GROMACS .gro file of C-alpha atoms in nm:
model
  354
    1MET     CA    1  12.610   8.472  10.461
    2THR     CA    2  12.747   8.190  10.252
    3THR     CA    3  12.493   7.910  10.298
    4THR     CA    4  12.306   7.833   9.976
    5THR     CA    5  11.931   7.797   9.951
    6SER     CA    6  11.965   7.435   9.839
    7GLU     CA    7  12.120   7.347  10.176
    8ARG     CA    8  11.807   7.447  10.359
    9ARG     CA    9  11.616   7.176  10.543
   10SER     CA   10  11.267   7.207  10.686
   11PRO     CA   11  11.246   7.155  11.061
   12ALA     CA   12  11.101   6.827  11.180
   13ARG     CA   13  10.736   6.831  11.280
   14ASP     CA   14  10.823   6.683  11.619
   15THR     CA   15  11.042   6.986  11.702
   16ALA     CA   16  10.886   7.188  11.982
   17PRO     CA   17  10.723   7.506  11.847
   18LEU     CA   18  10.900   7.833  11.917
   19LEU     CA   19  10.568   8.018  11.885
   20SER     CA   20  10.221   7.872  11.939
   21VAL     CA   21   9.924   8.092  11.856
   22ARG     CA   22   9.595   7.957  11.983
   23ASP     CA   23   9.244   8.095  11.920
   24LEU     CA   24   9.376   8.446  11.857
   25THR     CA   25   9.084   8.684  11.816
   26VAL     CA   26   9.097   9.058  11.754
   27THR     CA   27   8.777   9.263  11.767
   28PHE     CA   28   8.758   9.631  11.675
   29GLN     CA   29   8.475   9.852  11.796
   30ARG     CA   30   8.412  10.223  11.780
   31HIS     CA   31   8.163  10.397  12.004
   32GLY     CA   32   7.812  10.357  11.871
   33GLU     CA   33   7.913  10.113  11.597
   34GLU     CA   34   7.884   9.737  11.564
   35ALA     CA   35   8.193   9.537  11.661
   36PHE     CA   36   8.406   9.399  11.378
   37ARG     CA   37   8.609   9.080  11.425
   38ALA     CA   38   8.922   9.117  11.211
   39VAL     CA   39   9.089   8.798  11.339
   40ASP     CA   40   8.861   8.512  11.439
   41GLY     CA   41   9.016   8.221  11.629
   42VAL     CA   42   9.344   8.187  11.439
   43SER     CA   43   9.582   7.909  11.555
   44PHE     CA   44   9.920   7.805  11.414
   45ASP     CA   45  10.271   7.703  11.521
   46VAL     CA   46  10.615   7.822  11.415
   47ARG     CA   47  10.922   7.606  11.481
   48PRO     CA   48  11.287   7.716  11.499
   49GLY     CA   49  11.429   7.762  11.150
   50GLN     CA   50  11.085   7.728  10.989
   51THR     CA   51  10.924   7.978  10.751
   52VAL     CA   52  10.547   7.994  10.789
   53GLY     CA   53  10.333   8.192  10.546
   54LEU     CA   54  10.013   8.382  10.625
   55VAL     CA   55   9.849   8.431  10.285
   56GLY     CA   56   9.540   8.607  10.160
   57GLU     CA   57   9.397   8.920  10.004
   58SER     CA   58   9.414   9.259  10.174
   59GLY     CA   59   9.159   9.267  10.455
   60CYS     CA   60   9.175   8.898  10.547
   61GLY     CA   61   9.344   8.960  10.884
   62LYS     CA   62   9.712   8.887  10.812
   63SER     CA   63   9.867   9.212  10.932
   64VAL     CA   64   9.632   9.242  11.231
   65THR     CA   65   9.744   8.895  11.337
   66SER     CA   66  10.109   9.002  11.329
   67LEU     CA   67  10.042   9.328  11.514
   68ALA     CA   68   9.851   9.137  11.783
   69ILE     CA   69  10.144   8.896  11.826
   70MET     CA   70  10.382   9.192  11.858
   71ARG     CA   71  10.143   9.377  12.092
   72LEU     CA   72  10.148   9.680  11.861
   73LEU     CA   73   9.774   9.736  11.826
   74PRO     CA   74   9.637  10.061  11.976
   75LYS     CA   75   9.534  10.044  12.340
   76ARG     CA   76   9.179  10.163  12.277
   77GLY     CA   77   8.908  10.044  12.041
   78ASN     CA   78   9.012   9.679  12.021
   79ARG     CA   79   8.991   9.359  12.222
   80VAL     CA   80   9.245   9.077  12.189
   81SER     CA   81   9.189   8.726  12.327
   82GLY     CA   82   9.353   8.385  12.297
   83THR     CA   83   9.714   8.295  12.371
   84VAL     CA   84  10.045   8.372  12.199
   85ASP     CA   85  10.293   8.132  12.361
   86PHE     CA   86  10.656   8.219  12.292
   87GLU     CA   87  10.899   7.977  12.457
   88GLY     CA   88  10.654   7.906  12.738
   89THR     CA   89  10.546   8.266  12.797
   90ASP     CA   90  10.211   8.408  12.687
   91LEU     CA   91  10.304   8.738  12.523
   92LEU     CA   92   9.951   8.869  12.570
   93SER     CA   93   9.987   8.844  12.948
   94LEU     CA   94  10.319   9.032  12.974
   95SER     CA   95  10.337   9.384  13.110
   96ASP     CA   96  10.417   9.662  12.865
   97ALA     CA   97  10.770   9.694  13.006
   98LYS     CA   98  10.846   9.322  12.973
   99MET     CA   99  10.702   9.315  12.621
  100ARG     CA  100  10.926   9.606  12.523
  101ASP     CA  101  11.223   9.399  12.644
  102ARG     CA  102  11.115   9.110  12.423
  103ARG     CA  103  11.029   9.320  12.119
  104GLY     CA  104  11.342   9.381  11.912
  105ARG     CA  105  11.552   9.136  12.111
  106ASP     CA  106  11.363   8.804  12.086
  107ILE     CA  107  11.093   8.896  11.833
  108ALA     CA  108  11.133   9.152  11.556
  109MET     CA  109  10.923   9.274  11.266
  110VAL     CA  110  10.993   9.407  10.917
  111PHE     CA  111  10.711   9.645  10.831
  112GLN     CA  112  10.540   9.689  10.496
  113ASP     CA  113  10.632  10.049  10.412
  114PRO     CA  114  10.996  10.135  10.490
  115LEU     CA  115  10.957  10.506  10.418
  116SER     CA  116  10.687  10.552  10.684
  117SER     CA  117  10.847  10.300  10.924
  118LEU     CA  118  11.184  10.477  10.941
  119ASN     CA  119  11.222  10.807  11.126
  120PRO     CA  120  11.275  11.069  10.851
  121VAL     CA  121  11.485  11.304  11.068
  122VAL     CA  122  11.728  11.047  11.214
  123PRO     CA  123  12.019  10.896  11.015
  124VAL     CA  124  11.966  10.531  10.927
  125GLY     CA  125  12.282  10.422  11.110
  126VAL     CA  126  12.160  10.581  11.432
  127GLN     CA  127  11.826  10.398  11.398
  128VAL     CA  128  12.009  10.066  11.370
  129ALA     CA  129  12.240  10.158  11.660
  130GLU     CA  130  11.945  10.245  11.887
  131VAL     CA  131  11.837   9.880  11.889
  132LEU     CA  132  12.185   9.775  12.000
  133GLU     CA  133  12.191  10.042  12.269
  134ARG     CA  134  11.848   9.939  12.401
  135HIS     CA  135  11.890   9.562  12.406
  136ARG     CA  136  12.265   9.504  12.424
  137GLY     CA  137  12.357   9.798  12.646
  138MET     CA  138  12.613   9.926  12.396
  139SER     CA  139  12.725  10.289  12.381
  140ARG     CA  140  12.652  10.494  12.069
  141LYS     CA  141  13.024  10.499  11.985
  142ALA     CA  142  13.049  10.119  12.006
  143ALA     CA  143  12.717  10.058  11.831
  144MET     CA  144  12.784  10.261  11.515
  145PRO     CA  145  13.053  10.028  11.369
  146VAL     CA  146  12.823   9.732  11.438
  147ALA     CA  147  12.539   9.920  11.264
  148ALA     CA  148  12.762   9.972  10.960
  149ASP     CA  149  12.847   9.601  10.959
  150LEU     CA  150  12.476   9.515  10.972
  151LEU     CA  151  12.408   9.741  10.673
  152LYS     CA  152  12.689   9.565  10.488
  153ARG     CA  153  12.545   9.228  10.585
  154VAL     CA  154  12.209   9.310  10.427
  155GLY     CA  155  12.376   9.423  10.105
  156ILE     CA  156  12.387   9.803  10.132
  157PRO     CA  157  12.699   9.928   9.949
  158ASP     CA  158  12.949  10.165  10.114
  159PRO     CA  159  12.793  10.115  10.461
  160SER     CA  160  13.039  10.345  10.643
  161ARG     CA  161  12.895  10.634  10.439
  162ARG     CA  162  12.535  10.512  10.432
  163VAL     CA  163  12.509  10.508  10.813
  164LYS     CA  164  12.499  10.889  10.791
  165ASP     CA  165  12.226  10.896  10.526
  166TYR     CA  166  11.865  10.984  10.603
  167PRO     CA  167  11.586  10.757  10.474
  168HIS     CA  168  11.494  10.994  10.189
  169GLN     CA  169  11.849  10.964  10.055
  170MET     CA  170  11.807  10.590  10.000
  171SER     CA  171  11.616  10.399   9.735
  172GLY     CA  172  11.313  10.188   9.827
  173GLY     CA  173  11.520   9.870   9.817
  174MET     CA  174  11.788  10.016  10.042
  175ARG     CA  175  11.529  10.139  10.291
  176GLN     CA  176  11.379   9.790  10.306
  177ARG     CA  177  11.726   9.645  10.364
  178ALA     CA  178  11.782   9.900  10.641
  179LEU     CA  179  11.458   9.785  10.807
  180ILE     CA  180  11.580   9.427  10.789
  181ALA     CA  181  11.912   9.533  10.945
  182ILE     CA  182  11.722   9.693  11.234
  183ALA     CA  183  11.509   9.380  11.277
  184VAL     CA  184  11.804   9.136  11.284
  185ALA     CA  185  12.042   9.356  11.486
  186CYS     CA  186  11.994   9.151  11.803
  187ALA     CA  187  11.961   8.814  11.626
  188PRO     CA  188  11.595   8.758  11.722
  189ARG     CA  189  11.465   8.402  11.737
  190LEU     CA  190  11.145   8.503  11.553
  191LEU     CA  191  11.118   8.745  11.264
  192ILE     CA  192  10.785   8.865  11.122
  193ALA     CA  193  10.796   9.012  10.770
  194ASP     CA  194  10.478   9.196  10.672
  195GLU     CA  195  10.461   9.230  10.292
  196PRO     CA  196  10.832   9.323  10.274
  197THR     CA  197  10.840   9.333   9.893
  198THR     CA  198  10.510   9.503   9.807
  199ALA     CA  199  10.643   9.843   9.698
  200LEU     CA  200  10.958   9.713   9.526
  201ASP     CA  201  11.029   9.628   9.163
  202VAL     CA  202  11.071   9.264   9.066
  203THR     CA  203  11.452   9.262   9.072
  204ILE     CA  204  11.471   9.416   9.419
  205GLN     CA  205  11.194   9.181   9.541
  206ALA     CA  206  11.407   8.882   9.444
  207GLN     CA  207  11.707   9.027   9.628
  208ILE     CA  208  11.509   9.091   9.947
  209LEU     CA  209  11.360   8.740   9.943
  210ALA     CA  210  11.704   8.586   9.890
  211LEU     CA  211  11.831   8.792  10.183
  212LEU     CA  212  11.551   8.667  10.411
  213LYS     CA  213  11.621   8.306  10.306
  214GLU     CA  214  11.987   8.341  10.391
  215LEU     CA  215  11.913   8.500  10.728
  216VAL     CA  216  11.689   8.207  10.822
  217VAL     CA  217  11.950   7.953  10.713
  218ASP     CA  218  12.247   8.125  10.876
  219THR     CA  219  12.089   8.206  11.214
  220GLY     CA  220  11.814   7.944  11.255
  221THR     CA  221  11.564   8.227  11.297
  222ALA     CA  222  11.199   8.136  11.257
  223LEU     CA  223  11.019   8.351  11.000
  224ILE     CA  224  10.654   8.442  10.957
  225MET     CA  225  10.603   8.572  10.604
  226ILE     CA  226  10.286   8.775  10.552
  227THR     CA  227  10.197   8.823  10.187
  228HIS     CA  228   9.924   8.818   9.925
  229ASP     CA  229  10.174   8.699   9.663
  230LEU     CA  230  10.173   8.322   9.622
  231GLY     CA  231  10.486   8.353   9.409
  232VAL     CA  232  10.669   8.471   9.721
  233VAL     CA  233  10.525   8.180   9.916
  234ALA     CA  234  10.634   7.927   9.653
  235GLY     CA  235  10.999   8.019   9.688
  236LEU     CA  236  11.021   8.086  10.060
  237CYS     CA  237  10.772   7.916  10.293
  238ASP     CA  238  10.777   7.567  10.443
  239GLU     CA  239  10.414   7.577  10.562
  240VAL     CA  240  10.131   7.791  10.428
  241ASN     CA  241   9.825   7.920  10.615
  242VAL     CA  242   9.556   8.065  10.386
  243LEU     CA  243   9.335   8.321  10.562
  244TYR     CA  244   8.993   8.446  10.462
  245GLY     CA  245   8.759   8.664  10.666
  246GLY     CA  246   8.986   8.643  10.969
  247ARG     CA  247   9.000   8.261  10.980
  248ILE     CA  248   9.239   8.001  10.843
  249VAL     CA  249   9.060   7.816  10.563
  250GLU     CA  250   9.347   7.591  10.452
  251ARG     CA  251   9.685   7.487  10.586
  252GLY     CA  252   9.951   7.262  10.444
  253ASP     CA  253  10.313   7.220  10.348
  254ARG     CA  254  10.407   7.428  10.047
  255HIS     CA  255  10.445   7.155   9.784
  256PRO     CA  256  10.126   6.955   9.858
  257LEU     CA  257   9.921   7.273   9.888
  258PHE     CA  258  10.041   7.415   9.556
  259ARG     CA  259  10.011   7.078   9.383
  260ASP     CA  260   9.662   7.003   9.514
  261PRO     CA  261   9.476   7.305   9.662
  262ARG     CA  262   9.155   7.192   9.830
  263HIS     CA  263   8.978   7.516   9.925
  264PRO     CA  264   8.810   7.706   9.639
  265TYR     CA  265   8.973   8.026   9.769
  266THR     CA  266   9.323   7.877   9.755
  267ASN     CA  267   9.244   7.734   9.414
  268GLY     CA  268   9.125   8.076   9.299
  269LEU     CA  269   9.438   8.250   9.426
  270LEU     CA  270   9.657   8.005   9.233
  271ALA     CA  271   9.442   8.031   8.918
  272SER     CA  272   9.480   8.409   8.914
  273ILE     CA  273   9.863   8.400   8.898
  274PRO     CA  274  10.011   8.476   8.553
  275ARG     CA  275  10.214   8.184   8.414
  276LEU     CA  276  10.497   8.195   8.164
  277ASP     CA  277  10.375   7.874   8.000
  278ALA     CA  278  10.027   8.020   7.948
  279ALA     CA  279  10.111   8.346   7.773
  280GLY     CA  280   9.808   8.499   7.603
  281GLU     CA  281   9.555   8.305   7.809
  282ARG     CA  282   9.304   8.496   8.021
  283LEU     CA  283   9.349   8.484   8.397
  284THR     CA  284   9.071   8.351   8.618
  285PRO     CA  285   9.003   8.613   8.886
  286ILE     CA  286   8.808   8.550   9.204
  287PRO     CA  287   8.476   8.738   9.165
  288GLY     CA  288   8.370   9.007   9.409
  289SER     CA  289   8.579   9.151   9.691
  290VAL     CA  290   8.677   9.067  10.048
  291ALA     CA  291   8.380   9.276  10.166
  292ASP     CA  292   8.140   9.023  10.008
  293ASN     CA  293   8.130   8.800  10.314
  294LEU     CA  294   7.874   8.606  10.512
  295PRO     CA  295   7.908   8.588  10.893
  296TRP     CA  296   8.116   8.292  11.005
  297ASP     CA  297   7.870   8.218  11.286
  298HIS     CA  298   7.617   8.055  11.051
  299ALA     CA  299   7.785   8.010  10.712
  300CYS     CA  300   8.107   7.998  10.515
  301ALA     CA  301   8.227   8.355  10.472
  302PHE     CA  302   8.361   8.277  10.124
  303ALA     CA  303   8.030   8.139   9.991
  304PRO     CA  304   7.923   8.456   9.797
  305ARG     CA  305   8.248   8.444   9.595
  306CYS     CA  306   8.286   8.067   9.571
  307SER     CA  307   8.297   7.894   9.233
  308GLN     CA  308   8.115   7.584   9.360
  309PRO     CA  309   7.882   7.669   9.650
  310ILE     CA  310   7.618   7.425   9.774
  311ASP     CA  311   7.322   7.486  10.005
  312VAL     CA  312   7.504   7.394  10.324
  313CYS     CA  313   7.766   7.666  10.258
  314THR     CA  314   7.514   7.935  10.353
  315GLU     CA  315   7.358   7.742  10.641
  316ILE     CA  316   7.634   7.583  10.852
  317THR     CA  317   7.977   7.707  10.959
  318PRO     CA  318   8.252   7.476  10.827
  319GLU     CA  319   8.503   7.356  11.086
  320LEU     CA  320   8.878   7.344  11.031
  321GLU     CA  321   8.942   6.971  10.997
  322SER     CA  322   9.295   6.824  10.996
  323SER     CA  323   9.412   6.509  10.820
  324GLU     CA  324   9.756   6.385  10.712
  325GLY     CA  325   9.933   6.715  10.767
  326ARG     CA  326   9.665   6.920  10.591
  327ALA     CA  327   9.386   7.131  10.739
  328LEU     CA  328   9.076   7.246  10.553
  329ARG     CA  329   8.764   7.450  10.632
  330CYS     CA  330   8.523   7.373  10.347
  331HIS     CA  331   8.194   7.188  10.282
  332ASN     CA  332   8.264   7.124   9.913
  333PRO     CA  333   8.641   7.103   9.847
  334VAL     CA  334   8.811   7.123   9.509
  335TYR     CA  335   8.961   6.796   9.380
  336ASN     CA  336   9.226   6.840   9.114
  337GLY     CA  337   9.327   6.473   9.128
  338PRO     CA  338   9.132   6.149   9.184
  339ARG     CA  339   8.810   6.219   9.373
  340PRO     CA  340   8.747   6.037   9.702
  341ALA     CA  341   8.450   5.805   9.717
  342ASN     CA  342   8.256   6.035   9.952
  343ALA     CA  343   8.300   6.347   9.734
  344ILE     CA  344   7.984   6.516   9.607
  345ALA     CA  345   7.921   6.416   9.245
  346ASP     CA  346   7.893   6.687   8.977
  347ASP     CA  347   7.568   6.543   8.845
  348ASP     CA  348   7.410   6.530   9.193
  349GLU     CA  349   7.464   6.896   9.271
  350GLY     CA  350   7.524   7.058   8.935
  351VAL     CA  351   7.859   7.192   9.054
  352ASP     CA  352   8.177   7.231   8.856
  353GLN     CA  353   8.431   7.025   9.049
  354ARG     CA  354   8.764   7.132   8.899
   0.00000   0.00000   0.00000
């Protein structure tokens, strides 16, 4: 992998999407309990060679969205609706056998916890080789050298020896690299990375992110990056989808969204990031927790935690409105630059418009 990050170019918006998710809804329900909607009408596109971020706190629906796309949710206790169109085929309508053929070959996923995702009693090299045997029809003897080459490609030293190691014999960073090797073994067209750097120290995080960047550049693979870390998003994603309460509340290209966040939740996430040029200053956390929600069916779910709520926030559900490449679901947006003429005035509502 020799292509540099600076050579990367974002795919054109008129490129046909590789993946189109439309009105994806996931509802969990246990016997005798009220149904809980973890994902509520999520829609987004991913184009070839594009990196799309799904961002938000734990519990906002990011991982459930990815598991629904991959058809990895348990068979019982949940209901999935909507469409997940991958190259003209709705993945939600495929049989289990056909989805197994797609999973690992066309679409792959890097899971959050490598120690629990890898089989502890099978050597890492064999786990990589199994993907090649399943989807490429290779024999174990032929697949093992390829597995060693994949481990080398993702930066694991001495791969011919490491193929014989068990997961517990590797560091956390090496295990995460091994998971990436498994995911990219068959050169999938879509890769989903679910918090791939959460349990790693800062140095290893940077290495893993650089590896994912290079994989996207070298192979043209589309990448969905799921994270709560906006620092990861800033260096990796082309487009950002901010989720709250199972719905997308803001969408935009990385630079405009970071420069001018419109939703109070996005603004709060950015304000809570430590900055090197603001050493010693107090951070501005978002009050409350994800559990402090209002139902989306008659209000804005974020209203109880919002820094600038108005009456309509607790009375009417905001729609996701698109304009000039941005999408926003908010009754009273934040304006960090010049305020539009129709914006609500501070004096009229007694609100702090930052």
